[in-house]
Tab-separated table of C-alpha atoms and ligand atoms in Angstrom:
chain	number	residue	atom	x	y	z
A	20	MET	CA	153.005	12.508	-3.379
A	21	ARG	CA	153.007	9.017	-1.899
A	22	ILE	CA	153.803	8.878	1.832
A	23	THR	CA	154.610	5.824	3.957
A	24	MET	CA	154.323	6.443	7.670
A	25	PHE	CA	155.889	4.218	10.327
A	26	GLY	CA	154.348	4.845	13.757
A	27	ALA	CA	150.895	5.668	12.350
A	28	THR	CA	149.164	4.189	15.418
A	29	GLY	CA	150.918	6.466	17.938
A	30	LEU	CA	150.047	9.869	19.395
A	31	LEU	CA	151.600	11.829	16.531
A	32	GLY	CA	150.928	9.190	13.869
A	33	LYS	CA	147.168	9.070	14.475
A	34	THR	CA	146.963	12.852	14.103
A	35	LEU	CA	149.164	12.824	11.000
A	36	MET	CA	146.899	10.186	9.447
A	37	ARG	CA	143.838	12.330	10.178
A	38	GLU	CA	145.343	15.616	8.964
A	39	TRP	CA	147.231	14.435	5.880
A	40	SER	CA	144.508	14.481	3.242
A	41	GLU	CA	146.211	16.018	0.216
A	42	ASP	CA	148.596	13.113	-0.469
A	43	GLU	CA	148.323	9.339	-0.707
A	44	VAL	CA	149.338	8.120	2.761
A	45	THR	CA	149.948	4.536	3.925
A	46	GLY	CA	150.050	4.294	7.717
A	47	LEU	CA	151.861	1.413	9.441
A	48	GLY	CA	151.840	0.307	13.077
A	49	SER	CA	154.035	-2.299	14.751
A	50	THR	CA	151.656	-5.126	13.789
A	51	ASP	CA	152.119	-4.268	10.091
A	52	GLY	CA	155.871	-4.552	10.510
A	53	ASP	CA	158.440	-4.269	13.273
A	54	ILE	CA	161.095	-1.729	12.285
A	55	ARG	CA	163.688	-4.015	13.934
A	56	ASP	CA	163.079	-6.433	11.040
A	57	GLU	CA	165.216	-5.053	8.193
A	58	LYS	CA	163.782	-7.369	5.497
A	59	LYS	CA	160.194	-6.610	6.473
A	60	VAL	CA	160.871	-2.865	6.455
A	61	LEU	CA	162.377	-3.083	2.985
A	62	ALA	CA	159.445	-5.172	1.711
A	63	LEU	CA	156.955	-2.623	3.091
A	64	VAL	CA	158.810	0.268	1.482
A	65	GLN	CA	159.094	-1.598	-1.840
A	66	ARG	CA	155.377	-2.382	-1.760
A	67	THR	CA	154.226	1.166	-0.911
A	68	HIS	CA	156.858	2.865	-3.115
A	69	PRO	CA	156.788	6.248	-1.330
A	70	ASP	CA	158.181	9.638	-2.316
A	71	TRP	CA	158.549	10.360	1.418
A	72	ILE	CA	158.810	8.118	4.462
A	73	VAL	CA	157.783	9.664	7.763
A	74	LEU	CA	159.361	7.771	10.665
A	75	ALA	CA	157.371	8.445	13.850
A	76	ALA	CA	157.784	4.909	15.237
A	77	ALA	CA	159.784	4.711	18.451
A	78	TYR	CA	159.943	3.182	21.912
A	79	THR	CA	158.900	6.362	23.757
A	80	ASP	CA	158.666	5.154	27.378
A	81	VAL	CA	161.462	7.414	28.675
A	82	ASP	CA	161.701	5.745	32.101
A	83	GLY	CA	161.213	2.262	30.604
A	84	CYS	CA	164.223	2.855	28.328
A	85	GLU	CA	166.474	3.093	31.424
A	86	THR	CA	165.827	-0.554	32.291
A	87	ASN	CA	165.438	-1.774	28.688
A	88	ARG	CA	168.522	-0.243	27.103
A	89	ASP	CA	169.000	-2.962	24.461
A	90	PHE	CA	165.378	-2.784	23.383
A	91	ALA	CA	165.514	1.042	23.270
A	92	PHE	CA	168.547	0.966	20.971
A	93	ALA	CA	167.119	-1.897	18.878
A	94	VAL	CA	163.921	0.049	18.094
A	95	ASN	CA	164.995	3.693	18.260
A	96	CYS	CA	168.410	3.397	16.669
A	97	ARG	CA	168.810	0.195	14.655
A	98	GLY	CA	165.124	0.226	13.649
A	99	ALA	CA	165.505	3.806	12.406
A	100	VAL	CA	168.616	2.833	10.428
A	101	ASN	CA	166.662	-0.047	8.824
A	102	VAL	CA	164.104	2.490	7.616
A	103	ALA	CA	166.843	4.836	6.373
A	104	ARG	CA	168.484	1.975	4.428
A	105	ALA	CA	165.155	1.034	2.846
A	106	ALA	CA	164.599	4.698	1.913
A	107	ARG	CA	168.051	4.834	0.321
A	108	GLN	CA	167.461	1.609	-1.600
A	109	GLN	CA	164.091	2.811	-2.921
A	110	GLY	CA	165.185	6.400	-3.600
A	111	ALA	CA	162.650	7.804	-1.106
A	112	ARG	CA	163.092	10.905	1.050
A	113	LEU	CA	162.989	10.406	4.842
A	114	LEU	CA	161.653	12.616	7.628
A	115	PHE	CA	162.745	11.184	10.977
A	116	LEU	CA	161.180	12.352	14.275
A	117	SER	CA	163.617	13.036	17.083
A	118	THR	CA	163.542	14.742	20.443
A	119	ASP	CA	164.721	17.613	22.657
A	120	TYR	CA	166.081	14.883	24.993
A	121	VAL	CA	169.194	14.629	22.770
A	122	PHE	CA	170.355	17.760	24.658
A	123	ASP	CA	171.572	17.923	28.269
A	124	GLY	CA	169.463	20.944	29.240
A	125	THR	CA	172.291	23.093	30.589
A	126	LYS	CA	172.083	25.812	27.897
A	127	PRO	CA	170.513	29.083	29.110
A	128	SER	CA	168.985	29.931	25.703
A	129	PRO	CA	167.045	27.964	23.037
A	130	TYR	CA	168.935	25.072	21.443
A	131	GLU	CA	169.979	25.573	17.817
A	132	THR	CA	170.027	22.629	15.417
A	133	ASP	CA	173.834	22.412	15.408
A	134	ASP	CA	174.305	22.524	19.192
A	135	PRO	CA	176.167	19.414	20.394
A	136	ARG	CA	174.102	16.423	21.433
A	137	ALA	CA	174.663	15.386	25.059
A	138	PRO	CA	171.757	13.155	26.108
A	139	ARG	CA	171.314	12.362	29.815
A	140	SER	CA	168.860	9.460	29.421
A	141	VAL	CA	168.943	6.131	27.561
A	142	TYR	CA	165.965	7.307	25.475
A	143	GLY	CA	167.896	10.466	24.533
A	144	GLN	CA	171.042	8.437	23.800
A	145	SER	CA	169.148	6.009	21.543
A	146	LYS	CA	167.612	8.894	19.572
A	147	ALA	CA	170.912	10.841	19.427
A	148	GLU	CA	172.755	7.783	18.095
A	149	ALA	CA	169.917	7.248	15.602
A	150	GLU	CA	170.294	10.836	14.366
A	151	VAL	CA	173.986	10.209	13.677
A	152	GLN	CA	173.516	6.830	11.974
A	153	VAL	CA	170.425	7.838	9.984
A	154	GLY	CA	172.311	10.957	8.830
A	155	GLU	CA	175.271	8.814	7.724
A	156	THR	CA	172.998	6.354	5.900
A	157	LEU	CA	170.941	9.034	4.166
A	158	PRO	CA	172.680	12.440	4.227
A	159	GLU	CA	169.731	14.270	2.601
A	160	CYS	CA	167.244	13.107	5.284
A	161	CYS	CA	165.281	15.595	7.381
A	162	ILE	CA	165.512	15.143	11.159
A	163	VAL	CA	162.677	16.923	12.971
A	164	ARG	CA	163.224	17.373	16.708
A	165	THR	CA	160.139	18.126	18.740
A	166	SER	CA	159.243	18.273	22.447
A	167	TRP	CA	156.517	17.773	25.070
A	168	LEU	CA	154.015	16.334	22.581
A	169	PHE	CA	150.317	16.390	23.437
A	170	GLY	CA	147.157	15.509	21.536
A	171	THR	CA	144.051	13.366	21.566
A	172	GLY	CA	145.760	10.397	19.868
A	173	GLY	CA	147.278	8.912	23.026
A	174	LYS	CA	148.589	9.320	26.548
A	175	CYS	CA	149.910	12.825	27.159
A	176	PHE	CA	150.587	15.317	29.967
A	177	PRO	CA	147.388	17.450	29.681
A	178	ASP	CA	145.227	14.312	29.711
A	179	THR	CA	147.046	12.950	32.778
A	180	ILE	CA	146.695	16.307	34.562
A	181	LEU	CA	142.964	16.582	33.811
A	182	LYS	CA	142.258	13.042	35.002
A	183	ALA	CA	144.249	13.691	38.196
A	184	ALA	CA	142.613	17.111	38.737
A	185	ALA	CA	139.184	15.498	38.622
A	186	THR	CA	139.968	13.033	41.417
A	187	ARG	CA	142.706	14.514	43.649
A	188	PRO	CA	142.458	17.377	46.159
A	189	GLN	CA	145.600	19.046	44.765
A	190	LEU	CA	148.373	18.457	42.237
A	191	ASP	CA	152.155	18.747	42.753
A	192	VAL	CA	153.981	19.471	39.504
A	193	VAL	CA	157.674	20.175	38.862
A	194	GLY	CA	158.615	23.779	38.152
A	195	ASP	CA	162.328	23.317	37.440
A	196	GLN	CA	162.108	21.798	33.952
A	197	ARG	CA	161.348	24.164	31.078
A	198	GLY	CA	160.415	23.331	27.506
A	199	SER	CA	157.887	23.947	24.753
A	200	PRO	CA	154.641	21.960	24.705
A	201	THR	CA	153.752	20.865	21.176
A	202	TYR	CA	150.285	20.040	19.867
A	203	ALA	CA	150.298	17.003	17.576
A	204	ALA	CA	147.894	18.721	15.144
A	205	ASP	CA	150.233	21.727	14.724
A	206	LEU	CA	153.291	19.487	14.404
A	207	SER	CA	151.475	17.395	11.788
A	208	ARG	CA	150.837	20.478	9.642
A	209	ALA	CA	154.468	21.552	10.005
A	210	ILE	CA	155.642	18.054	8.951
A	211	MET	CA	153.388	18.110	5.880
A	212	GLN	CA	154.782	21.511	4.877
A	213	LEU	CA	158.368	20.356	5.402
A	214	CYS	CA	157.811	17.355	3.110
A	215	HIS	CA	156.177	19.528	0.461
A	216	LYS	CA	159.090	21.953	0.655
A	217	GLY	CA	161.689	19.168	0.334
A	218	ALA	CA	163.308	19.939	3.706
A	219	THR	CA	166.708	18.491	4.551
A	220	GLY	CA	168.961	18.540	7.634
A	221	ASN	CA	167.987	19.152	11.245
A	222	VAL	CA	164.799	21.132	11.926
A	223	HIS	CA	163.334	22.096	15.306
A	224	ALA	CA	159.517	22.070	15.352
A	225	THR	CA	157.595	22.955	18.525
A	226	ASN	CA	154.793	25.309	19.455
A	227	ARG	CA	156.094	28.819	20.177
A	228	GLY	CA	156.887	29.989	23.712
A	229	GLU	CA	158.112	28.085	26.745
A	230	CYS	CA	156.968	27.130	30.228
A	231	SER	CA	157.669	24.762	33.095
A	232	TRP	CA	155.539	21.628	33.631
A	233	PHE	CA	154.036	23.482	36.628
A	234	GLU	CA	153.032	26.484	34.481
A	235	PHE	CA	151.688	24.126	31.807
A	236	ALA	CA	149.612	22.226	34.394
A	237	LYS	CA	148.199	25.463	35.841
A	238	GLU	CA	147.110	26.608	32.379
A	239	ILE	CA	145.539	23.189	31.639
A	240	VAL	CA	143.486	23.230	34.841
A	241	ARG	CA	142.534	26.919	34.386
A	242	GLY	CA	141.525	26.251	30.756
A	243	THR	CA	138.892	23.720	31.817
A	244	GLY	CA	137.531	25.759	34.731
A	245	LEU	CA	138.517	23.169	37.360
A	246	GLN	CA	139.314	24.588	40.805
A	247	THR	CA	141.939	21.968	41.804
A	248	PRO	CA	144.983	23.757	43.290
A	249	VAL	CA	148.306	23.142	41.485
A	250	ARG	CA	151.426	23.371	43.673
A	251	GLU	CA	154.985	23.803	42.433
A	252	THR	CA	157.508	21.139	43.367
A	253	SER	CA	161.054	20.295	42.223
A	254	SER	CA	162.453	17.303	40.313
A	255	ASP	CA	164.568	16.112	43.252
A	256	ARG	CA	161.316	15.474	45.180
A	257	LEU	CA	159.911	13.348	42.393
A	258	VAL	CA	162.187	10.373	41.786
A	259	ARG	CA	162.024	9.069	38.213
A	260	ALA	CA	164.248	6.523	36.477
A	261	ALA	CA	165.353	8.823	33.649
A	262	GLU	CA	166.913	12.245	34.076
A	263	ARG	CA	165.103	14.965	32.095
A	264	PRO	CA	166.791	18.103	30.711
A	265	LYS	CA	166.185	21.138	32.942
A	266	TYR	CA	165.848	23.376	29.903
A	267	SER	CA	165.103	22.034	26.444
A	268	VAL	CA	163.541	24.897	24.501
A	269	LEU	CA	164.316	24.468	20.786
A	270	SER	CA	165.021	27.507	18.611
A	271	SER	CA	162.491	28.011	15.802
A	272	ALA	CA	165.047	29.521	13.350
A	273	SER	CA	165.381	26.294	11.318
A	274	LEU	CA	161.600	26.025	10.883
A	275	GLN	CA	161.251	29.686	9.925
A	276	LYS	CA	163.831	29.070	7.190
A	277	TYR	CA	161.123	26.962	5.512
A	278	GLY	CA	158.474	29.652	6.063
A	279	VAL	CA	156.696	27.638	8.778
A	280	ILE	CA	155.582	29.440	11.940
A	281	MET	CA	153.831	27.410	14.611
A	282	PRO	CA	151.197	28.899	16.963
A	283	THR	CA	151.938	29.570	20.644
A	284	TRP	CA	151.536	26.663	23.067
A	285	GLN	CA	148.745	28.556	24.866
A	286	ASP	CA	146.753	28.842	21.627
A	287	ALA	CA	147.470	25.174	20.907
A	288	LEU	CA	146.315	24.146	24.378
A	289	GLN	CA	142.957	25.907	23.931
A	290	ARG	CA	142.393	24.030	20.662
A	291	TYR	CA	143.431	20.732	22.293
A	292	LEU	CA	140.952	21.274	25.130
A	293	THR	CA	138.192	21.955	22.588
A	294	GLU	CA	139.192	18.880	20.573
A	295	ARG	CA	139.231	16.746	23.733
A	296	LYS	CA	135.747	17.970	24.683
A	297	THR	CA	134.038	18.001	21.293
A	298	GLY	CA	136.093	15.647	19.154
A	299	THR	CA	136.630	18.331	16.483
A	300	THR	CA	139.900	20.056	15.561
A	301	GLN	CA	140.410	23.763	14.930
A	302	THR	CA	143.103	25.237	12.718
A	303	ASP	CA	145.063	28.227	13.947
A	304	SER	CA	144.511	31.108	11.502
A	305	SER	CA	148.226	31.976	11.325
A	306	LEU	CA	148.982	28.528	9.884
A	307	GLU	CA	146.456	28.952	7.104
A	308	ARG	CA	148.112	32.200	6.012
A	309	GLN	CA	151.407	30.490	5.227
A	310	GLY	CA	152.169	29.386	1.682
B	24	LIG	N1	155.748	12.023	22.962
B	24	LIG	C1	156.607	13.031	23.113
B	24	LIG	O1	156.503	13.861	24.043
B	24	LIG	C2	157.746	13.198	22.133
B	24	LIG	C3	158.653	14.248	22.331
B	24	LIG	C4	159.697	14.407	21.440
B	24	LIG	C5	159.840	13.539	20.365
B	24	LIG	N2	158.962	12.508	20.211
B	24	LIG	C6	159.154	11.603	19.053
B	24	LIG	O2	158.030	11.723	18.199
B	24	LIG	C7	157.745	10.468	17.581
B	24	LIG	C8	156.284	10.103	17.813
B	24	LIG	O3	156.084	9.953	19.222
B	24	LIG	P1	154.675	9.507	19.814
B	24	LIG	O4	154.539	10.142	21.147
B	24	LIG	O5	153.607	9.679	18.791
B	24	LIG	O6	154.934	7.950	20.038
B	24	LIG	P2	153.920	6.844	20.599
B	24	LIG	O7	152.568	7.418	20.832
B	24	LIG	O8	154.601	6.133	21.702
B	24	LIG	O9	153.784	5.853	19.347
B	24	LIG	C9	154.839	5.052	18.976
B	24	LIG	C10	154.571	4.454	17.624
B	24	LIG	O10	155.700	3.657	17.272
B	24	LIG	C11	155.239	2.373	16.902
B	24	LIG	N3	156.274	1.401	17.257
B	24	LIG	C12	156.837	1.195	18.470
B	24	LIG	N4	157.742	0.214	18.387
B	24	LIG	C13	157.756	-0.193	17.105
B	24	LIG	C14	158.471	-1.181	16.392
B	24	LIG	N5	159.389	-1.956	16.997
B	24	LIG	N6	158.222	-1.354	15.075
B	24	LIG	C15	157.303	-0.580	14.446
B	24	LIG	N7	156.594	0.370	15.057
B	24	LIG	C16	156.819	0.556	16.376
B	24	LIG	C17	153.958	2.158	17.664
B	24	LIG	O11	153.207	1.171	17.022
B	24	LIG	P3	152.062	0.288	17.797
B	24	LIG	O12	151.240	1.261	18.567
B	24	LIG	O13	151.311	-0.339	16.655
B	24	LIG	O14	152.800	-0.672	18.679
B	24	LIG	C18	153.348	3.556	17.565
B	24	LIG	O15	152.723	3.710	16.310
B	24	LIG	C19	158.751	9.483	18.160
B	24	LIG	O16	159.851	9.372	17.277
B	24	LIG	C20	159.234	10.133	19.446
B	24	LIG	O17	160.546	9.741	19.767
B	24	LIG	C21	157.913	12.326	21.058
């Protein structure tokens, strides 16, 4: 298959580019073409002539989106629609990356793919609106929602925690937001499988299990043998521009429908820590067993 990837220079995109060896993949960053530029997007898609477009490009600064609402919607929503239109025009399939932040976080159990969107932040609103408009433009597209992404391809929570743990006497981390950390390498393999299986509709793809940021931070510090104490705090003590969902665990039922089972976040974290230290990736054995 021929794949064109927008957002290839980001945290997920870099990992996808590294992992995706069995197909012909063209990776594009913002300097190759701004997705806000409809003509440029179409020209890029015409030139690369893909079977699948993977759209991982986005303005992902969640707090920054609060003060740059127009820019957030221009990139995350109208930019995504430009890509969907180009896919439609060229007859390509589209896999669009979205987020757990399209939900409000008030549900007491994992979010299913058809639960109503009710974003609390501008970032979440821009992605939720993109889901609607991309779906209207290209009804057979596949929208993959993920959460709490981490990996060696860019800035992420475990990296921030480890840098802080090395220099600070103790860390205060919020314990009242729960979600599922997701390793970019595992998500990349799930995305490749979804494309190969011709997935359509909304799919939730995260590592299995859930935790709070506090529990995640404790496991990160423990996993590297650092002795820095991690203390639990609450979100009202840590003022941030954007409101985050209190609970945004995504049900794995839609992913299982395609025969894809992702490893637990604890297993993923161990492999991330090894990758961070040695520069080599390890595949979880359960992923290799899937057809
Ligand atoms: N990070 C998370 O925790 C998380 C959670 C849930 C969902 N997601 C979603 O997963 C996807 C990947 O996220 P990520 O963390 O890998 O993002 P990221 O590291 O912030 O990378 C963003 C990518 O988008 C590109 N980009 C930004 N603005 C662009 C524009 N106007 N035109 C073209 N390209 C543009 C960037 O290109 P340059 O670097 O070349 O500028 C970069 O390749 C996004 O759709 C995001 O919404 C992320």
